[in-house]
Amino acid sequence: KQSLKHISVSNEIKLQEPGNDGPLAQHISLMISGSKPLQVNLGNGKEKVVLELDAIRKHASFNRDQSGINNFSEKFSGPQRAPYEPMEGKVALDIYLDKSSIEIFIDKGRLVFTNQIFPTSPYTSISLTSDAAVVDEVTFEHYTSAWKK
């Protein structure tokens, strides 16, 4: 378990590049401020998924267009959108990621995105992009596979 506290996000920062021996769970708690959306990018250097939280437009979106193998169906591409407004300017994210799925719980499940992904190699990094956001705390937890090797 690893924690980072009080990180200013002025452009893009890499928060972690873990090894990925099995499922990877990450918990992120952050505050949104500023006029531009906050983006949370999870990827492997060439492929990624993007979560965007926009307090001004009052919506959240999840996009897996660049997530890896996705050319097998038109229904697999394009952003998913949902109405969203942060409570008291804070956003709590719980992100669970393994080799072929991602679940994002926003504000303890007030909004949830669950998706399959098919990256060509495991996702090994997470980065945040915003014009003015403060990350109160980031906690990374690594889980190994429940299946015996």
PDB file of C-alpha atoms in Angstrom:
ATOM      1  CA  LYS A   1       0.000   0.000   0.000  1.00  0.00           C
ATOM      2  CA  GLN A   2       1.360   3.416  -0.978  1.00  0.00           C
ATOM      3  CA  SER A   3      -0.085   6.870  -0.205  1.00  0.00           C
ATOM      4  CA  LEU A   4       0.665  10.343  -1.551  1.00  0.00           C
ATOM      5  CA  LYS A   5      -0.903  13.508  -0.083  1.00  0.00           C
ATOM      6  CA  HIS A   6      -1.652  17.084  -1.213  1.00  0.00           C
ATOM      7  CA  ILE A   7      -0.491  16.988  -4.845  1.00  0.00           C
ATOM      8  CA  SER A   8      -1.151  20.017  -7.058  1.00  0.00           C
ATOM      9  CA  VAL A   9      -2.085  19.136 -10.617  1.00  0.00           C
ATOM     10  CA  SER A  10      -1.083  21.950 -12.971  1.00  0.00           C
ATOM     11  CA  ASN A  11      -0.488  19.928 -16.112  1.00  0.00           C
ATOM     12  CA  GLU A  12       0.063  16.195 -16.225  1.00  0.00           C
ATOM     13  CA  ILE A  13       1.797  14.157 -13.563  1.00  0.00           C
ATOM     14  CA  LYS A  14       2.543  10.465 -13.344  1.00  0.00           C
ATOM     15  CA  LEU A  15       1.376   9.144 -10.027  1.00  0.00           C
ATOM     16  CA  GLN A  16       2.471   5.544 -10.290  1.00  0.00           C
ATOM     17  CA  GLU A  17       3.998   2.998 -12.624  1.00  0.00           C
ATOM     18  CA  PRO A  18       3.555  -0.278 -10.777  1.00  0.00           C
ATOM     19  CA  GLY A  19       4.418  -3.770 -11.839  1.00  0.00           C
ATOM     20  CA  ASN A  20       1.273  -5.624 -12.811  1.00  0.00           C
ATOM     21  CA  ASP A  21       1.556  -9.240 -11.656  1.00  0.00           C
ATOM     22  CA  GLY A  22      -2.201  -9.505 -11.168  1.00  0.00           C
ATOM     23  CA  PRO A  23      -5.203  -7.309 -10.632  1.00  0.00           C
ATOM     24  CA  LEU A  24      -4.369  -3.777  -9.582  1.00  0.00           C
ATOM     25  CA  ALA A  25      -6.667  -1.795  -7.318  1.00  0.00           C
ATOM     26  CA  GLN A  26      -6.223   1.914  -6.805  1.00  0.00           C
ATOM     27  CA  HIS A  27      -8.049   4.350  -4.577  1.00  0.00           C
ATOM     28  CA  ILE A  28      -7.960   8.047  -5.430  1.00  0.00           C
ATOM     29  CA  SER A  29      -9.488  10.885  -3.398  1.00  0.00           C
ATOM     30  CA  LEU A  30      -9.258  14.370  -4.936  1.00  0.00           C
ATOM     31  CA  MET A  31     -10.771  17.870  -5.037  1.00  0.00           C
ATOM     32  CA  ILE A  32     -11.836  19.449  -8.352  1.00  0.00           C
ATOM     33  CA  SER A  33     -11.418  23.175  -8.980  1.00  0.00           C
ATOM     34  CA  GLY A  34     -10.711  25.308 -12.033  1.00  0.00           C
ATOM     35  CA  SER A  35     -12.496  25.900 -15.303  1.00  0.00           C
ATOM     36  CA  LYS A  36     -11.244  22.894 -17.269  1.00  0.00           C
ATOM     37  CA  PRO A  37     -12.246  19.271 -16.759  1.00  0.00           C
ATOM     38  CA  LEU A  38     -10.181  16.872 -14.717  1.00  0.00           C
ATOM     39  CA  GLN A  39      -8.971  13.831 -16.633  1.00  0.00           C
ATOM     40  CA  VAL A  40      -7.827  10.573 -15.091  1.00  0.00           C
ATOM     41  CA  ASN A  41      -5.849   8.504 -17.607  1.00  0.00           C
ATOM     42  CA  LEU A  42      -4.943   4.857 -17.046  1.00  0.00           C
ATOM     43  CA  GLY A  43      -2.737   3.206 -19.628  1.00  0.00           C
ATOM     44  CA  ASN A  44       0.373   1.362 -20.748  1.00  0.00           C
ATOM     45  CA  GLY A  45       2.222   3.997 -22.799  1.00  0.00           C
ATOM     46  CA  LYS A  46       0.448   3.300 -26.089  1.00  0.00           C
ATOM     47  CA  GLU A  47      -3.132   2.528 -24.974  1.00  0.00           C
ATOM     48  CA  LYS A  48      -5.351   4.190 -22.391  1.00  0.00           C
ATOM     49  CA  VAL A  49      -8.787   4.804 -20.959  1.00  0.00           C
ATOM     50  CA  VAL A  50      -9.894   8.288 -19.940  1.00  0.00           C
ATOM     51  CA  LEU A  51     -12.275   9.324 -17.173  1.00  0.00           C
ATOM     52  CA  GLU A  52     -13.310  12.976 -17.396  1.00  0.00           C
ATOM     53  CA  LEU A  53     -15.078  14.837 -14.599  1.00  0.00           C
ATOM     54  CA  ASP A  54     -16.429  18.269 -15.496  1.00  0.00           C
ATOM     55  CA  ALA A  55     -17.951  20.244 -12.614  1.00  0.00           C
ATOM     56  CA  ILE A  56     -18.807  23.208 -14.886  1.00  0.00           C
ATOM     57  CA  ARG A  57     -20.795  21.171 -17.455  1.00  0.00           C
ATOM     58  CA  LYS A  58     -22.001  18.836 -14.688  1.00  0.00           C
ATOM     59  CA  HIS A  59     -21.116  15.547 -16.358  1.00  0.00           C
ATOM     60  CA  ALA A  60     -18.738  12.619 -16.198  1.00  0.00           C
ATOM     61  CA  SER A  61     -17.559  10.569 -19.144  1.00  0.00           C
ATOM     62  CA  PHE A  62     -15.552   7.404 -19.673  1.00  0.00           C
ATOM     63  CA  ASN A  63     -13.813   6.717 -22.976  1.00  0.00           C
ATOM     64  CA  ARG A  64     -12.152   3.449 -23.991  1.00  0.00           C
ATOM     65  CA  ASP A  65     -11.612   4.324 -27.682  1.00  0.00           C
ATOM     66  CA  GLN A  66      -7.821   3.961 -27.243  1.00  0.00           C
ATOM     67  CA  SER A  67      -7.981   1.113 -24.697  1.00  0.00           C
ATOM     68  CA  GLY A  68      -6.445  -1.606 -26.882  1.00  0.00           C
ATOM     69  CA  ILE A  69      -8.238  -4.091 -29.095  1.00  0.00           C
ATOM     70  CA  ASN A  70     -11.670  -2.602 -29.796  1.00  0.00           C
ATOM     71  CA  ASN A  71     -12.321  -2.920 -33.526  1.00  0.00           C
ATOM     72  CA  PHE A  72     -14.635  -5.919 -33.168  1.00  0.00           C
ATOM     73  CA  SER A  73     -17.805  -3.849 -32.564  1.00  0.00           C
ATOM     74  CA  GLU A  74     -19.059  -0.297 -33.150  1.00  0.00           C
ATOM     75  CA  LYS A  75     -20.792  -0.496 -29.770  1.00  0.00           C
ATOM     76  CA  PHE A  76     -17.423  -0.774 -28.056  1.00  0.00           C
ATOM     77  CA  SER A  77     -16.283   2.750 -28.985  1.00  0.00           C
ATOM     78  CA  GLY A  78     -17.385   6.247 -28.089  1.00  0.00           C
ATOM     79  CA  PRO A  79     -17.578   7.935 -24.714  1.00  0.00           C
ATOM     80  CA  GLN A  80     -20.130   6.942 -22.090  1.00  0.00           C
ATOM     81  CA  ARG A  81     -21.630  10.011 -20.388  1.00  0.00           C
ATOM     82  CA  ALA A  82     -23.654  10.573 -17.247  1.00  0.00           C
ATOM     83  CA  PRO A  83     -24.846  13.634 -15.325  1.00  0.00           C
ATOM     84  CA  TYR A  84     -22.532  14.379 -12.424  1.00  0.00           C
ATOM     85  CA  GLU A  85     -22.010  17.220  -9.998  1.00  0.00           C
ATOM     86  CA  PRO A  86     -19.413  16.984  -7.216  1.00  0.00           C
ATOM     87  CA  MET A  87     -20.684  17.337  -3.674  1.00  0.00           C
ATOM     88  CA  GLU A  88     -19.003  20.237  -1.835  1.00  0.00           C
ATOM     89  CA  GLY A  89     -16.242  20.449  -4.463  1.00  0.00           C
ATOM     90  CA  LYS A  90     -14.772  17.044  -3.609  1.00  0.00           C
ATOM     91  CA  VAL A  91     -14.675  13.878  -5.650  1.00  0.00           C
ATOM     92  CA  ALA A  92     -13.874  10.433  -4.249  1.00  0.00           C
ATOM     93  CA  LEU A  93     -12.804   7.818  -6.790  1.00  0.00           C
ATOM     94  CA  ASP A  94     -12.392   4.092  -6.271  1.00  0.00           C
ATOM     95  CA  ILE A  95     -10.828   2.516  -9.354  1.00  0.00           C
ATOM     96  CA  TYR A  96     -10.452  -1.249  -9.680  1.00  0.00           C
ATOM     97  CA  LEU A  97      -8.420  -2.413 -12.637  1.00  0.00           C
ATOM     98  CA  ASP A  98      -7.314  -5.842 -13.750  1.00  0.00           C
ATOM     99  CA  LYS A  99      -6.112  -7.202 -17.078  1.00  0.00           C
ATOM    100  CA  SER A 100      -9.458  -6.963 -18.884  1.00  0.00           C
ATOM    101  CA  SER A 101     -11.876  -4.908 -16.799  1.00  0.00           C
ATOM    102  CA  ILE A 102     -12.132  -1.581 -15.055  1.00  0.00           C
ATOM    103  CA  GLU A 103     -14.664  -0.415 -12.489  1.00  0.00           C
ATOM    104  CA  ILE A 104     -14.862   3.193 -11.352  1.00  0.00           C
ATOM    105  CA  PHE A 105     -16.956   4.169  -8.343  1.00  0.00           C
ATOM    106  CA  ILE A 106     -17.447   7.918  -8.041  1.00  0.00           C
ATOM    107  CA  ASP A 107     -18.460   9.290  -4.629  1.00  0.00           C
ATOM    108  CA  LYS A 108     -18.853   5.873  -2.997  1.00  0.00           C
ATOM    109  CA  GLY A 109     -21.018   4.537  -5.836  1.00  0.00           C
ATOM    110  CA  ARG A 110     -23.210   7.565  -6.543  1.00  0.00           C
ATOM    111  CA  LEU A 111     -22.036   7.082 -10.155  1.00  0.00           C
ATOM    112  CA  VAL A 112     -20.389   3.902 -11.491  1.00  0.00           C
ATOM    113  CA  PHE A 113     -18.682   2.994 -14.771  1.00  0.00           C
ATOM    114  CA  THR A 114     -17.953  -0.709 -15.426  1.00  0.00           C
ATOM    115  CA  ASN A 115     -16.237  -1.737 -18.655  1.00  0.00           C
ATOM    116  CA  GLN A 116     -14.324  -4.511 -20.331  1.00  0.00           C
ATOM    117  CA  ILE A 117     -11.032  -3.535 -21.915  1.00  0.00           C
ATOM    118  CA  PHE A 118      -8.598  -5.519 -24.037  1.00  0.00           C
ATOM    119  CA  PRO A 119      -5.167  -3.874 -23.839  1.00  0.00           C
ATOM    120  CA  THR A 120      -2.292  -5.505 -25.711  1.00  0.00           C
ATOM    121  CA  SER A 121      -0.165  -5.182 -22.553  1.00  0.00           C
ATOM    122  CA  PRO A 122      -1.172  -4.462 -18.931  1.00  0.00           C
ATOM    123  CA  TYR A 123      -1.905  -0.898 -17.850  1.00  0.00           C
ATOM    124  CA  THR A 124       1.014   0.322 -15.756  1.00  0.00           C
ATOM    125  CA  SER A 125       0.429   4.030 -15.191  1.00  0.00           C
ATOM    126  CA  ILE A 126      -2.117   6.521 -13.971  1.00  0.00           C
ATOM    127  CA  SER A 127      -1.944  10.260 -14.602  1.00  0.00           C
ATOM    128  CA  LEU A 128      -4.137  13.252 -13.855  1.00  0.00           C
ATOM    129  CA  THR A 129      -4.566  16.280 -16.100  1.00  0.00           C
ATOM    130  CA  SER A 130      -6.228  19.524 -15.004  1.00  0.00           C
ATOM    131  CA  ASP A 131      -5.665  23.256 -15.007  1.00  0.00           C
ATOM    132  CA  ALA A 132      -6.178  23.560 -11.243  1.00  0.00           C
ATOM    133  CA  ALA A 133      -6.972  20.540  -9.120  1.00  0.00           C
ATOM    134  CA  VAL A 134      -5.601  19.389  -5.799  1.00  0.00           C
ATOM    135  CA  VAL A 135      -5.298  15.701  -4.981  1.00  0.00           C
ATOM    136  CA  ASP A 136      -5.902  15.354  -1.244  1.00  0.00           C
ATOM    137  CA  GLU A 137      -4.702  11.766  -1.082  1.00  0.00           C
ATOM    138  CA  VAL A 138      -3.886   8.930  -3.456  1.00  0.00           C
ATOM    139  CA  THR A 139      -3.701   5.390  -2.129  1.00  0.00           C
ATOM    140  CA  PHE A 140      -2.484   2.515  -4.281  1.00  0.00           C
ATOM    141  CA  GLU A 141      -3.239  -1.039  -3.285  1.00  0.00           C
ATOM    142  CA  HIS A 142      -1.919  -4.012  -5.249  1.00  0.00           C
ATOM    143  CA  TYR A 143      -3.718  -7.320  -5.237  1.00  0.00           C
ATOM    144  CA  THR A 144      -2.281 -10.528  -6.565  1.00  0.00           C
ATOM    145  CA  SER A 145      -4.363 -13.102  -8.364  1.00  0.00           C
ATOM    146  CA  ALA A 146      -6.723 -15.282  -6.355  1.00  0.00           C
ATOM    147  CA  TRP A 147      -5.969 -18.107  -8.805  1.00  0.00           C
ATOM    148  CA  LYS A 148      -3.047 -20.373  -7.981  1.00  0.00           C
ATOM    149  CA  LYS A 149      -0.210 -20.306 -10.498  1.00  0.00           C
TER     150      LYS A 149
END
